Coordinates of N, CA and C and ligand atoms in Angstrom, one line a residue:
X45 N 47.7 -20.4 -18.3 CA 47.6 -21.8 -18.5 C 47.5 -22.5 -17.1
X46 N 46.9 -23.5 -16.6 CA 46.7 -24.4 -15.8 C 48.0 -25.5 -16.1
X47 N 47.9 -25.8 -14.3 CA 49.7 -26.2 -13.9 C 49.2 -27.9 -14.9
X48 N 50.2 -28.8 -15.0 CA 49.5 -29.9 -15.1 C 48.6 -30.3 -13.6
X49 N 48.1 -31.4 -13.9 CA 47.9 -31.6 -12.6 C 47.9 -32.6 -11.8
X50 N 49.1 -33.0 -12.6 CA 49.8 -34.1 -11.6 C 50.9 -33.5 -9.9
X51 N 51.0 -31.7 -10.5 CA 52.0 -31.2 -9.6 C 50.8 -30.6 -8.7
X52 N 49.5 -30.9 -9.0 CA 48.1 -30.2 -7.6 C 48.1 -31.6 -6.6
X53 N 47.9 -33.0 -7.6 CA 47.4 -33.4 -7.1 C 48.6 -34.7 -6.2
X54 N 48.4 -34.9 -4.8 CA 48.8 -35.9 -4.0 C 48.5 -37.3 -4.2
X55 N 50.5 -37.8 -4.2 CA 50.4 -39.5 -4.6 C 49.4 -40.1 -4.2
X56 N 49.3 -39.4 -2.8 CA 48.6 -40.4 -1.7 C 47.1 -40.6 -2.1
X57 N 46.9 -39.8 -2.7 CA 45.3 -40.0 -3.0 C 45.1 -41.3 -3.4
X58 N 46.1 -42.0 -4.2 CA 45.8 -43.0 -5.7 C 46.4 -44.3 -4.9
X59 N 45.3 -45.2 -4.5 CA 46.0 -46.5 -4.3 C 46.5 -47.5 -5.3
X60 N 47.4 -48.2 -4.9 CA 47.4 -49.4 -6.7 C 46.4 -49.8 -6.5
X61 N 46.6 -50.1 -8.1 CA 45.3 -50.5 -9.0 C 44.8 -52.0 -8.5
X62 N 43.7 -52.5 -8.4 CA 43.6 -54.0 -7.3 C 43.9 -55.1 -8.2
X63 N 44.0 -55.9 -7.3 CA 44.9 -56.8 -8.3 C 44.2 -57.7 -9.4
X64 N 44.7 -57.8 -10.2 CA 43.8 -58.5 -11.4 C 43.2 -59.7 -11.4
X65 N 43.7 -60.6 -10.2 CA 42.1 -61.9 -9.8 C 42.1 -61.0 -8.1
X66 N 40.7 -60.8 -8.5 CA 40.2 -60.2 -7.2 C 40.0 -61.2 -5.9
X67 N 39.9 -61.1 -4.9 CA 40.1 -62.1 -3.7 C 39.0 -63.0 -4.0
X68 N 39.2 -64.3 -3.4 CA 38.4 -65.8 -3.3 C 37.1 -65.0 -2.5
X69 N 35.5 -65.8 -3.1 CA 34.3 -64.8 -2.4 C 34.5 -64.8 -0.9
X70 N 35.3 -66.5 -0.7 CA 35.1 -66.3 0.6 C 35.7 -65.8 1.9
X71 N 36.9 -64.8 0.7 CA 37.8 -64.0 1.7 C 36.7 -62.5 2.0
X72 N 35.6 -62.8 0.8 CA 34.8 -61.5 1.3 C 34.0 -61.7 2.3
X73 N 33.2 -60.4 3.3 CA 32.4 -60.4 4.1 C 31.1 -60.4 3.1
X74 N 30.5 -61.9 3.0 CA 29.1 -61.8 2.2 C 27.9 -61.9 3.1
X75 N 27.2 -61.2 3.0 CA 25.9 -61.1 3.7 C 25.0 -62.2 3.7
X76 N 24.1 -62.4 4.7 CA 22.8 -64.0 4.1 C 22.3 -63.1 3.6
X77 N 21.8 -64.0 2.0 CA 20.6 -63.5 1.1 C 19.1 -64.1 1.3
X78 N 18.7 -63.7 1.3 CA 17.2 -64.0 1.5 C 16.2 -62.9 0.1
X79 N 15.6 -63.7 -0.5 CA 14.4 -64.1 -1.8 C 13.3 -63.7 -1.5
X80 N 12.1 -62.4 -1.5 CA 10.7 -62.7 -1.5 C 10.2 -62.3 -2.6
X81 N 9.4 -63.5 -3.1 CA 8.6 -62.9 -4.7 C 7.2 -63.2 -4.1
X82 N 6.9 -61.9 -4.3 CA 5.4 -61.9 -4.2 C 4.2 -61.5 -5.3
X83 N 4.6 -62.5 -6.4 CA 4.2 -62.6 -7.4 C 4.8 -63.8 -8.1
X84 N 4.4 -65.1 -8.1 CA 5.4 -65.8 -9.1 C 4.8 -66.1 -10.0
X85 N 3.6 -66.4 -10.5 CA 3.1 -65.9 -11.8 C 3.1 -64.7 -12.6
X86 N 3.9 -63.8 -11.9 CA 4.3 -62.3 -12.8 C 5.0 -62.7 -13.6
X87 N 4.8 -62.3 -15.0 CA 5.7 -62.6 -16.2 C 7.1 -62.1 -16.0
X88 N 7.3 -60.8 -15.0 CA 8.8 -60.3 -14.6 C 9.1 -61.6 -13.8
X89 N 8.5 -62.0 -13.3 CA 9.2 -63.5 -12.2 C 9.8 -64.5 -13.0
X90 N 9.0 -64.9 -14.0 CA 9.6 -65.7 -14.8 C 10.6 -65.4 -15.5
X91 N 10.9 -64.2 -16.2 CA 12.2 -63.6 -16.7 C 13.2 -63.9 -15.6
X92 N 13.0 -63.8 -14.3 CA 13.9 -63.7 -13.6 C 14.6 -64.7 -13.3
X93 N 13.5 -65.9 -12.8 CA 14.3 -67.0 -12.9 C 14.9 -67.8 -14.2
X94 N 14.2 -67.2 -15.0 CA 14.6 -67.9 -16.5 C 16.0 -67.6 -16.3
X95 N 16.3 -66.2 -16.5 CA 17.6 -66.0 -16.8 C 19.0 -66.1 -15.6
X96 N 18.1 -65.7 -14.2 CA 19.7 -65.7 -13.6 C 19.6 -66.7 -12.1
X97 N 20.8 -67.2 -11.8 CA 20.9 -67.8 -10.3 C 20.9 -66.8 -9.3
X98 N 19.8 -66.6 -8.5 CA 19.7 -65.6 -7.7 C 20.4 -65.4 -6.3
X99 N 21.2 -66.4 -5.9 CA 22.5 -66.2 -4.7 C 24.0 -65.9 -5.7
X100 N 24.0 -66.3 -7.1 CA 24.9 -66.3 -8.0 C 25.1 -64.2 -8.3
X101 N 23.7 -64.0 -8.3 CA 23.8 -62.8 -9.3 C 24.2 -61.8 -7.5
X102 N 23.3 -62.0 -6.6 CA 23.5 -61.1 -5.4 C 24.5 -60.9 -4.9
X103 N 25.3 -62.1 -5.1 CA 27.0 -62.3 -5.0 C 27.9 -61.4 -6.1
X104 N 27.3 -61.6 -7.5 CA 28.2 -61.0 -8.4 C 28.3 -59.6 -7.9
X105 N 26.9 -59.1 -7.8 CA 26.6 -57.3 -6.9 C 27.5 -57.0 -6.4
X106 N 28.1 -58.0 -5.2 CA 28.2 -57.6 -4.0 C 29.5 -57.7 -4.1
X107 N 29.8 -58.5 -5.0 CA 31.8 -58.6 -5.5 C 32.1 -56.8 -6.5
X108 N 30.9 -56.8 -7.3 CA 31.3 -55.9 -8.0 C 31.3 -54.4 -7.1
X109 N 30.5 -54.1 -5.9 CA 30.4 -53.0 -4.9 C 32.0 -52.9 -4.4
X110 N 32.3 -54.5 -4.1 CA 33.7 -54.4 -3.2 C 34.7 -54.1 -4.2
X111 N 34.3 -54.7 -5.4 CA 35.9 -54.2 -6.1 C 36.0 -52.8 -6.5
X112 N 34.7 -52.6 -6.6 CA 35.1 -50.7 -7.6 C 34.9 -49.7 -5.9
X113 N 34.4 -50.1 -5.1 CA 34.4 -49.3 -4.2 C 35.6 -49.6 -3.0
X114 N 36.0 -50.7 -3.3 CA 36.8 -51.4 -1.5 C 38.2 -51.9 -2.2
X115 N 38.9 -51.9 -0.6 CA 40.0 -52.9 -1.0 C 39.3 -54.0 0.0
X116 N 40.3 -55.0 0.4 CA 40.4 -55.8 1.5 C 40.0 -55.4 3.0
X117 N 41.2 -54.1 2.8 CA 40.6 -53.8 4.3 C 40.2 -52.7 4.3
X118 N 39.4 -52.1 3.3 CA 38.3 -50.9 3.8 C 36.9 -51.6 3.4
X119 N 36.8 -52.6 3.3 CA 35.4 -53.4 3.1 C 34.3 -53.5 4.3
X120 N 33.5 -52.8 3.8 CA 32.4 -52.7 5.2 C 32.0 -54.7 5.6
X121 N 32.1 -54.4 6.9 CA 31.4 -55.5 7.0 C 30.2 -55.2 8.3
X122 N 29.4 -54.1 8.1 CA 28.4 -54.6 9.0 C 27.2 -54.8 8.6
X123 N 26.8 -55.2 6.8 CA 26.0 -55.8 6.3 C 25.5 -57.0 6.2
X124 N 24.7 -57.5 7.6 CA 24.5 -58.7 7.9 C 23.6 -59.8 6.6
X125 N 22.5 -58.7 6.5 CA 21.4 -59.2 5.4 C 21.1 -58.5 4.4
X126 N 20.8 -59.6 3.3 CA 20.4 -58.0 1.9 C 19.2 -58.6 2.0
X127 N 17.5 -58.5 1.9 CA 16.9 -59.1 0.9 C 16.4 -58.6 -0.1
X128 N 15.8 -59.2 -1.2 CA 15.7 -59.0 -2.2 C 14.4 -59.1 -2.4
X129 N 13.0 -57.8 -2.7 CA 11.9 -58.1 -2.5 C 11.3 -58.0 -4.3
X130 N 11.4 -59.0 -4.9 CA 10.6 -58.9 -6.5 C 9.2 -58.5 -6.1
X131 N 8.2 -57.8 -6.7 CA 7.0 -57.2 -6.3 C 7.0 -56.3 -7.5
X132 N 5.1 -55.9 -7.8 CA 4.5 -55.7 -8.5 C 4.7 -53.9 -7.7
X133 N 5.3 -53.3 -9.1 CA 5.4 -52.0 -8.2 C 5.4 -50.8 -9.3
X134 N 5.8 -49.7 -9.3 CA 6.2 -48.3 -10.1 C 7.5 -48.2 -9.9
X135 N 8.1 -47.7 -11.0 CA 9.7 -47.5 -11.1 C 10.6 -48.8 -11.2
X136 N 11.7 -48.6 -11.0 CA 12.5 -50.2 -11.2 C 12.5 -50.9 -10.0
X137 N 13.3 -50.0 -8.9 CA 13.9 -50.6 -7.9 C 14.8 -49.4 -6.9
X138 N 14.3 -50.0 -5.4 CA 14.8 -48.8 -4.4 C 15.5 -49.7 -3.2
X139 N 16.0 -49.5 -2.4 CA 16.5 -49.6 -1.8 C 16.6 -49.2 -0.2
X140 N 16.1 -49.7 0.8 CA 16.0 -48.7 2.2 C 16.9 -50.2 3.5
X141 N 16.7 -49.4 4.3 CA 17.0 -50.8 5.4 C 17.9 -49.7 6.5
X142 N 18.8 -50.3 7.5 CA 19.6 -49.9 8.3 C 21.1 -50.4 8.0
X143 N 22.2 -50.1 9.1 CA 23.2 -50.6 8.9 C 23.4 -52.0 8.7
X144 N 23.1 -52.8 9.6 CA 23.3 -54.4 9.3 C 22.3 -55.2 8.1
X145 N 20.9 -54.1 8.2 CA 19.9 -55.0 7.2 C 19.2 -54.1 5.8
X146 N 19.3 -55.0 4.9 CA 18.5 -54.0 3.4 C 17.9 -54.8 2.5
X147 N 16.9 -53.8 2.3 CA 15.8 -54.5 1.3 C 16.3 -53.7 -0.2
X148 N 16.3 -54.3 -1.2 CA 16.6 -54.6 -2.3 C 15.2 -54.4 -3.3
X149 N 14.4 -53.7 -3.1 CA 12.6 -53.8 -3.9 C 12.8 -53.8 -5.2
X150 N 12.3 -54.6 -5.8 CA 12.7 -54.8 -7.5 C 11.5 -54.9 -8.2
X151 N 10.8 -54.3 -9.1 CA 9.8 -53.9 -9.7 C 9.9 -55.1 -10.8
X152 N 8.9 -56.7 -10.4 CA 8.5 -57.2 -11.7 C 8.6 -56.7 -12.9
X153 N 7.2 -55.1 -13.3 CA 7.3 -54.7 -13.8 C 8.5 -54.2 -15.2
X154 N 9.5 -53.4 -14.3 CA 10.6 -52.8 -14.9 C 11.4 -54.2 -15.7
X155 N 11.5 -55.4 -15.1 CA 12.2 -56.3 -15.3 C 11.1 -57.3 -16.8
X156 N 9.7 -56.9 -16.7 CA 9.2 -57.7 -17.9 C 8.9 -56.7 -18.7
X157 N 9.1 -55.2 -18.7 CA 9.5 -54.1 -19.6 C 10.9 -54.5 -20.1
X158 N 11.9 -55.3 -19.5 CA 13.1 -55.2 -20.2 C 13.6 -56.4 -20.8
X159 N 12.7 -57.3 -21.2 CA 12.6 -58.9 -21.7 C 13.5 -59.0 -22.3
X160 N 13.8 -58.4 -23.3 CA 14.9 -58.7 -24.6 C 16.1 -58.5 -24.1
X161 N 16.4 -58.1 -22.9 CA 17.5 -57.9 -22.6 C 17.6 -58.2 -20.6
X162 N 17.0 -59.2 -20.7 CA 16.5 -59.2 -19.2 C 17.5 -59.6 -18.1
X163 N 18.7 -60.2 -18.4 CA 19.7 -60.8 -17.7 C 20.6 -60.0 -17.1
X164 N 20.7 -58.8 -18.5 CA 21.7 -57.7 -18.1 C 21.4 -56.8 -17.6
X165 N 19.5 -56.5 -17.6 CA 19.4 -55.7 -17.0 C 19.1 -55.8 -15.2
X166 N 18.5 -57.3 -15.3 CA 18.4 -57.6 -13.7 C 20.0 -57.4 -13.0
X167 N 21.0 -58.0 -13.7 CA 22.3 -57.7 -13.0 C 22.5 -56.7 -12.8
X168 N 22.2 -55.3 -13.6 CA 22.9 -54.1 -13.5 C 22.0 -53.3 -12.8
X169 N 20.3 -53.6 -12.4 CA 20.1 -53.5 -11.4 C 20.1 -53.2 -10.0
X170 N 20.4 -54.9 -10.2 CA 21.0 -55.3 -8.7 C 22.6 -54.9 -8.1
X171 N 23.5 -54.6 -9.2 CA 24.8 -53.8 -8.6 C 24.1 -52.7 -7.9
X172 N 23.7 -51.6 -9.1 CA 23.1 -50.5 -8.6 C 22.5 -50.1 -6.9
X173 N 21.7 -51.1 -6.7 CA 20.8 -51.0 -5.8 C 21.9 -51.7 -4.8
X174 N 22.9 -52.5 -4.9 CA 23.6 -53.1 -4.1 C 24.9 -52.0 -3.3
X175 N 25.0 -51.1 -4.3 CA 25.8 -49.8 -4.0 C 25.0 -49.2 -3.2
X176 N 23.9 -48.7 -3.1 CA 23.4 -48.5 -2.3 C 23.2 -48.8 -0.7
X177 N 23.5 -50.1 -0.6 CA 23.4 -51.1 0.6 C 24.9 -50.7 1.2
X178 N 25.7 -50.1 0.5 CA 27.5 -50.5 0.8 C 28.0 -48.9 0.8
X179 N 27.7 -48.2 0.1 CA 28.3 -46.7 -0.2 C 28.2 -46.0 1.2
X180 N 29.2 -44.9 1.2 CA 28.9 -44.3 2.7 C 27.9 -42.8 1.7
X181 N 27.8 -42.0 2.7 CA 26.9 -41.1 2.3 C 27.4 -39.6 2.8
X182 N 28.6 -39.8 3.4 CA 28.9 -38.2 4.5 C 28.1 -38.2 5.4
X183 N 27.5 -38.8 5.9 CA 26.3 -38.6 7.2 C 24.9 -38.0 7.2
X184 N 25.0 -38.6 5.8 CA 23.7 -38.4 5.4 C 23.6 -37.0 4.4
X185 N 24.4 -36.2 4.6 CA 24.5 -34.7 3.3 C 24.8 -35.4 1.9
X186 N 25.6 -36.2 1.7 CA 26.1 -36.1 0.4 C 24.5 -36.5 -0.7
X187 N 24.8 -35.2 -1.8 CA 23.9 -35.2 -3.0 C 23.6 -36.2 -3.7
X188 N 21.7 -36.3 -3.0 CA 21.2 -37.5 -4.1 C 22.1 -37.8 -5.5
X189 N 22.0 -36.6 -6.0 CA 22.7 -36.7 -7.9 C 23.5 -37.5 -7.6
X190 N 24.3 -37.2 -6.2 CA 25.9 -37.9 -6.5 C 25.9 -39.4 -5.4
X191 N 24.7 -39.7 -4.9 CA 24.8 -41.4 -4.3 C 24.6 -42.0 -5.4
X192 N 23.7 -41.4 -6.4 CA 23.1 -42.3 -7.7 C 23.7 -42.2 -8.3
X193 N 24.8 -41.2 -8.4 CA 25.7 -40.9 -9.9 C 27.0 -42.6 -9.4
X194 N 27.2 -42.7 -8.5 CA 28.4 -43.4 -7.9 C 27.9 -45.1 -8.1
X195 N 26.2 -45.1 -7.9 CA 25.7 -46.2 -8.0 C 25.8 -46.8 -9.4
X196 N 25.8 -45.6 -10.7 CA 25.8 -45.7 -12.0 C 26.9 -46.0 -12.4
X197 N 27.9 -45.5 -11.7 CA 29.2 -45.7 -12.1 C 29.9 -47.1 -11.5
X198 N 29.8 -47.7 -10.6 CA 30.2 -48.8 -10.6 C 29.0 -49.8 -11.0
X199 N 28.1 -49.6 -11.9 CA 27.3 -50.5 -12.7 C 28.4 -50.2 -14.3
X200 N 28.2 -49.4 -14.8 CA 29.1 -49.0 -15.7 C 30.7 -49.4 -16.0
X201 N 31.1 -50.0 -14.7 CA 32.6 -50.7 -14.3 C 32.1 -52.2 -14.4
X202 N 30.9 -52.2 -14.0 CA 30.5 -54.0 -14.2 C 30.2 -54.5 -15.2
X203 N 30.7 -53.5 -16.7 CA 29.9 -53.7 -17.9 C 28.6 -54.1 -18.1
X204 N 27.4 -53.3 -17.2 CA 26.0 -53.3 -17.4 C 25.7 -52.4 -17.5
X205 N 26.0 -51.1 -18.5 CA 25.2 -50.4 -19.0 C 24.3 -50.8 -19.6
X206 N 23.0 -49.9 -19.7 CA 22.0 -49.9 -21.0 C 22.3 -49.6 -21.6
X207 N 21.8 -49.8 -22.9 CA 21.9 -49.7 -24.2 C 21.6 -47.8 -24.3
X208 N 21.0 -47.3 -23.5 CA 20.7 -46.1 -24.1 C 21.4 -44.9 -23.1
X209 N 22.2 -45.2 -22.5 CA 23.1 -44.4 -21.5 C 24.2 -44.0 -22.6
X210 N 24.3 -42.6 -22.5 CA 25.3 -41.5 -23.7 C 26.2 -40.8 -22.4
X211 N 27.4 -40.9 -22.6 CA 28.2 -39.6 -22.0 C 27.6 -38.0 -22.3
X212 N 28.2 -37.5 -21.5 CA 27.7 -36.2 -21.6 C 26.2 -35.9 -21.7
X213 N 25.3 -36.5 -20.7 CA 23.8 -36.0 -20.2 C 23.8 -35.2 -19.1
X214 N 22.7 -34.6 -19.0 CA 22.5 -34.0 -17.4 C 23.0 -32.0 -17.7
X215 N 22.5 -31.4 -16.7 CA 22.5 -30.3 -17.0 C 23.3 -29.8 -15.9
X216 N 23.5 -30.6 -14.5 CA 24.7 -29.9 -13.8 C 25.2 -31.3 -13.2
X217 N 26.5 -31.1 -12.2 CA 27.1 -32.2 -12.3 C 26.9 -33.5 -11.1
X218 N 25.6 -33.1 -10.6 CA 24.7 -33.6 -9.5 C 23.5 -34.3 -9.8
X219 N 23.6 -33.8 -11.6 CA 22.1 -34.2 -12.2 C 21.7 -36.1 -11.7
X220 N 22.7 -36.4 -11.6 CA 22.4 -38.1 -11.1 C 22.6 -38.7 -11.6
X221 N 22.3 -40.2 -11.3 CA 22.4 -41.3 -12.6 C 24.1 -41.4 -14.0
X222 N 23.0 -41.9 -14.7 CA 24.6 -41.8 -15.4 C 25.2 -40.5 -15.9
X223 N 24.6 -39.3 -15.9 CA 25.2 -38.2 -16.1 C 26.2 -38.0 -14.9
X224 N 26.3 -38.1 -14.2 CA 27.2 -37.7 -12.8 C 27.8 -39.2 -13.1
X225 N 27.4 -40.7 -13.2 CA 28.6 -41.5 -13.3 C 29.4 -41.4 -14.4
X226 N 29.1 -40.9 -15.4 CA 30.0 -40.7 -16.4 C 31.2 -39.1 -16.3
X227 N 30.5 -38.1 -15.7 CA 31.1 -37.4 -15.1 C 32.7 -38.0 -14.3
X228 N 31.8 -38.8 -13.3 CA 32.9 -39.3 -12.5 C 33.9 -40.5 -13.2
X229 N 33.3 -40.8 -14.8 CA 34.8 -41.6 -14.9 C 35.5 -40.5 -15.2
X230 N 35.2 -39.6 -16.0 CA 35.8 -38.8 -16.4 C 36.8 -38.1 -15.9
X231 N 36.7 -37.8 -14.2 CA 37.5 -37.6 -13.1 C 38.1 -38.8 -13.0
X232 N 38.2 -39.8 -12.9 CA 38.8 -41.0 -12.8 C 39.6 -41.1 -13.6
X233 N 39.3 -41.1 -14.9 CA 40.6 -40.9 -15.6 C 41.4 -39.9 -15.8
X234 N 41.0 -38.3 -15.3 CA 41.9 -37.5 -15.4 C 42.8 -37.6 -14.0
X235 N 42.6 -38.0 -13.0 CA 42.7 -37.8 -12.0 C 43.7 -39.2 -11.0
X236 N 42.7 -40.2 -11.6 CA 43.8 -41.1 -11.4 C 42.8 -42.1 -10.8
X237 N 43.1 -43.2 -11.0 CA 42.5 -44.7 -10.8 C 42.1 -44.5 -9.1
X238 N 41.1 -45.1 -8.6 CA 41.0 -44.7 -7.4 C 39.9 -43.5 -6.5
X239 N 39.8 -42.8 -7.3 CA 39.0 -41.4 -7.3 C 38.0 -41.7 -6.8
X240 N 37.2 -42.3 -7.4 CA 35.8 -42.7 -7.0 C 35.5 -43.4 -5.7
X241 N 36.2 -44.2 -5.7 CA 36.9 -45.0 -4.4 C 37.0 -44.3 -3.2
X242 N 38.4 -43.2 -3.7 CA 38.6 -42.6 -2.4 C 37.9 -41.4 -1.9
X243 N 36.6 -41.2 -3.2 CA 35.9 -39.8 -2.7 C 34.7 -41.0 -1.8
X244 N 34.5 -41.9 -2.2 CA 33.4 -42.7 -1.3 C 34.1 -42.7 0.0
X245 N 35.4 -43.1 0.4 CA 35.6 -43.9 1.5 C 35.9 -42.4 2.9
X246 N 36.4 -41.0 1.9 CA 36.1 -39.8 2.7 C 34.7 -39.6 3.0
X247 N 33.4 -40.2 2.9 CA 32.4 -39.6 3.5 C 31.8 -40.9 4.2
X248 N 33.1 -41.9 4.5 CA 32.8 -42.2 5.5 C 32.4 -42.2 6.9
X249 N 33.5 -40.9 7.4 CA 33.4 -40.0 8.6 C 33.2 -38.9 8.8
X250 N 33.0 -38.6 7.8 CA 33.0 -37.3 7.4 C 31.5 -36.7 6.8
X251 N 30.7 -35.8 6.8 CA 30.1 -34.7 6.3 C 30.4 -34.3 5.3
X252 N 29.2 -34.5 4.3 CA 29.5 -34.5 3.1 C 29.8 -33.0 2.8
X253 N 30.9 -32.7 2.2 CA 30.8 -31.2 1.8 C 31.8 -31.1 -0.1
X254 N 31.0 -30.1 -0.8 CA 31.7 -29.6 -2.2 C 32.9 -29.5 -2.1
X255 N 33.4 -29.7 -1.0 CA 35.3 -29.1 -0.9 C 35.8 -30.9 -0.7
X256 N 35.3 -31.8 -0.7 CA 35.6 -33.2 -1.0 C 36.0 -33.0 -2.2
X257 N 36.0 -32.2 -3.5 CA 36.7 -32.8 -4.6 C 37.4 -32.0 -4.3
X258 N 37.8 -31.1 -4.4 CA 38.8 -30.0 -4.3 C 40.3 -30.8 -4.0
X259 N 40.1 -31.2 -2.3 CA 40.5 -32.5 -1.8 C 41.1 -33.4 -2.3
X260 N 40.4 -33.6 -3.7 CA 41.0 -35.6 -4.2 C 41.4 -34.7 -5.5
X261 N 41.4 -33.5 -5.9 CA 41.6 -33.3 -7.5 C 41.9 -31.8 -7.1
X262 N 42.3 -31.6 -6.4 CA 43.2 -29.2 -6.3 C 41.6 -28.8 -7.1
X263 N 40.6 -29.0 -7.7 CA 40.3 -28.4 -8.1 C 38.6 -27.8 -7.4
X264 N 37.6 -27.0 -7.6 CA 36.0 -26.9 -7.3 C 35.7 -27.9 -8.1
X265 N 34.5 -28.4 -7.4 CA 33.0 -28.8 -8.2 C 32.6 -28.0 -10.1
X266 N 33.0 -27.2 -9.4 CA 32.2 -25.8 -10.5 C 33.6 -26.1 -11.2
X267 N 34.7 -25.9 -11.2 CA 35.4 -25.8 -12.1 C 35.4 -27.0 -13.0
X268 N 35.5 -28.5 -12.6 CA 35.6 -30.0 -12.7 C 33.8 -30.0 -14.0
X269 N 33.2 -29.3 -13.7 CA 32.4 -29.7 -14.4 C 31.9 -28.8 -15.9
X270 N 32.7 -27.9 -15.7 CA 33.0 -26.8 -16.7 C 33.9 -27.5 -17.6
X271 N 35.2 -28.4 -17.6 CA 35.6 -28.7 -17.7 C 35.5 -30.1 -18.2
X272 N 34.4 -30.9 -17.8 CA 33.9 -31.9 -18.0 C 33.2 -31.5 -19.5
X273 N 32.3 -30.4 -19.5 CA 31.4 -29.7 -20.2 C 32.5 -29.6 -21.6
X274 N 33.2 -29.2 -21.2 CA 34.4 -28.5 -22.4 C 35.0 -30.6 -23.2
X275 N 35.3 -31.2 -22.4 CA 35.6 -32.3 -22.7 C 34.4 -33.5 -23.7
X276 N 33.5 -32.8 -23.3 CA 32.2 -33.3 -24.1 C 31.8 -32.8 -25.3
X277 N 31.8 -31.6 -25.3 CA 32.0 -30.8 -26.3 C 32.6 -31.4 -27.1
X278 N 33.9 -31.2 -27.2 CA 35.2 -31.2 -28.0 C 34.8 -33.1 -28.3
X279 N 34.9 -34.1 -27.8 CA 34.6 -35.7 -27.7 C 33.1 -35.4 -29.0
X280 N 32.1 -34.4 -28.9 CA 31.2 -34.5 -29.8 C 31.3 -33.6 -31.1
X281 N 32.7 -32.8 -30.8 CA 32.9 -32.5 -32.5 C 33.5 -33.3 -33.0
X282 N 34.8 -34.0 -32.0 CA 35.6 -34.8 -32.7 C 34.9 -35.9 -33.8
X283 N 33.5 -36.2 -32.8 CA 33.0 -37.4 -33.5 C 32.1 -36.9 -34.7
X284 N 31.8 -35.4 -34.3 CA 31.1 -35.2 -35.9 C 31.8 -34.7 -37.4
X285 N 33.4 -35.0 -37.0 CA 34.3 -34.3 -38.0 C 34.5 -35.4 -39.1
Ligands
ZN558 ZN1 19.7 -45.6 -6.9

C-alpha cells in the first residue's frame, strides 16, 4: 500500500490559498494594451466588439494569469506591452513576442466560427494566450503538452471552458491542452492548492526537467499519470453505474 501522501509531501510546497478579493488592478503590474484589427468589416470583428470591452477583457486575462499563477510578490513585471493582433488567419490564436513585448494573434475566423457563444469564447481565449505572455517555461525545455496544458488550466479556473472539453482526454500526460490541464487539477487537488502555481514558478530558473513533479508531489510523471488514468476510469464507471 502507498504511504498517504500527505507524510511524502512538504508543507512548504503549499502556500495559503489567496485571498478571497484579490488585490485592487492597480496594485497589479498591468501592461499598455494596444488593438490592431486588420479587418473591421470581418464578421469575427463585429462579434468582437459587439460582445466585449477590449482593455476590460485584456485586463480580466491578465488578473486571471496573476491570480492562478502569482501572488503579489512573485508577479512578473517585465511585461511592458501585450498587443492584440485580430486578423484573418488559420487556427484560433498564437502567441510570440520577447520578454517585455507580446503579440496576442487572434483568428477573426475562429471567433465568427464561435458566434453563439462568442463572449466566452474570446475571454477564454485571451486568458489562454495571456498565460502564454506570463508563464515561465524552464529555459525554454519545458513540454509543449505541458505550457498548453497550464494555459488550459488556468482558463478552466477562469470558468471559460468550452462546452466540449471532457476530463480524462489525451493519450499521455503531455498530450496538451485540456487533457494535461485537467490532469493538472487533478494533481491540484490531490496534492494541494498551489501545485500548479508552484510547478510554474520552479521553471522559473530552472531547466525544465520530469523530476519537477517528483519535487512538488514524492511521486514520477509516469506514476502521477497511471494514476490519473486509474482516477478516470473509476470517475467513468462511477458515472455509468
Ligand atoms: Zn497555447
Amino acid at each position: 500500500m502507498q504511504q498517504p501522501t500527505s507524510t511524502l509531501v512538504p508543507t512548504y510546497y503549499f502556500p495559503p490559498a489567496p485571498p478571497k478579493v484579490p488585490p485592487r488592478v492597480d496594485e497589479w503590474p498591468m501592461p499598455t494594451f494596444r488593438l490592431r484589427v486588420e479587418d473591421l468589416t470581418h464578421p469575427g470583428a463585429q462579434l468582437f466588439f459587439e460582445h466585449v470591452n477590449p482593455v476590460q477583457a485584456l485586463r480580466e486575462a491578465v488578473l486571471a494569469v496573476f491570480k492562478w499563477l502569482y501572488t503579489t510578490e512573485t508577479v512578473p513585471r517585465h511585461v511592458e506591452t501585450v498587443v492584440l493582433v485580430l486578423r484573418s488567419m488559420p487556427g484560433a490564436a498564437h502567441t510570440s513576442g520577447a520578454d517585455i513585448y507580446k503579440e496576442i494573434h487572434f483568428s477573426l475566423e475562429h471567433i465568427a466560427n464561435n458566434a453563439s457563444r462568442a463572449k466566452d469564447e474570446i475571454n477564454g481565449v485571451l486568458v489562454h494566450e495571456m498565460v502564454h505572455c506570463y508563464q515561465y517555461n524552464g529555459m525554454g525545455r519545458c513540454p509543449g503538452g505541458l505550457v498548453e496544458g497550464v494555459a488550459d488550466w488556468v482558463r478552466l479556473h477562469a470558468g471559460l471552458k468550452p462546452p466540449h472539453w471532457r476530463e480524462g482526454g489525451g493519450d499521455k500526460w503531455d498530450a496538451g491542452y485540456e487533457a494535461t490541464a485537467y490532469m493538472l487539477e487533478w494533481m491540484e487537488g490531490k496534492y494541494g492548492f498551489g501545485f500548479v502555481r508552484n510547478l510554474n514558478l520552479t521553471m522559473r530558473d530552472r531547466e525544465y526537467e520530469d523530476a519537477m513533479f517528483k519535487e512538488h508531489t514524492g511521486r514520477k510523471i509516469s506514476s502521477l499519470w497511471k494514476d490519473y488514468r486509474a482516477y478516470v476510469d473509476e470517475s467513468r464507471k462511477a458515472g455509468k453505474a
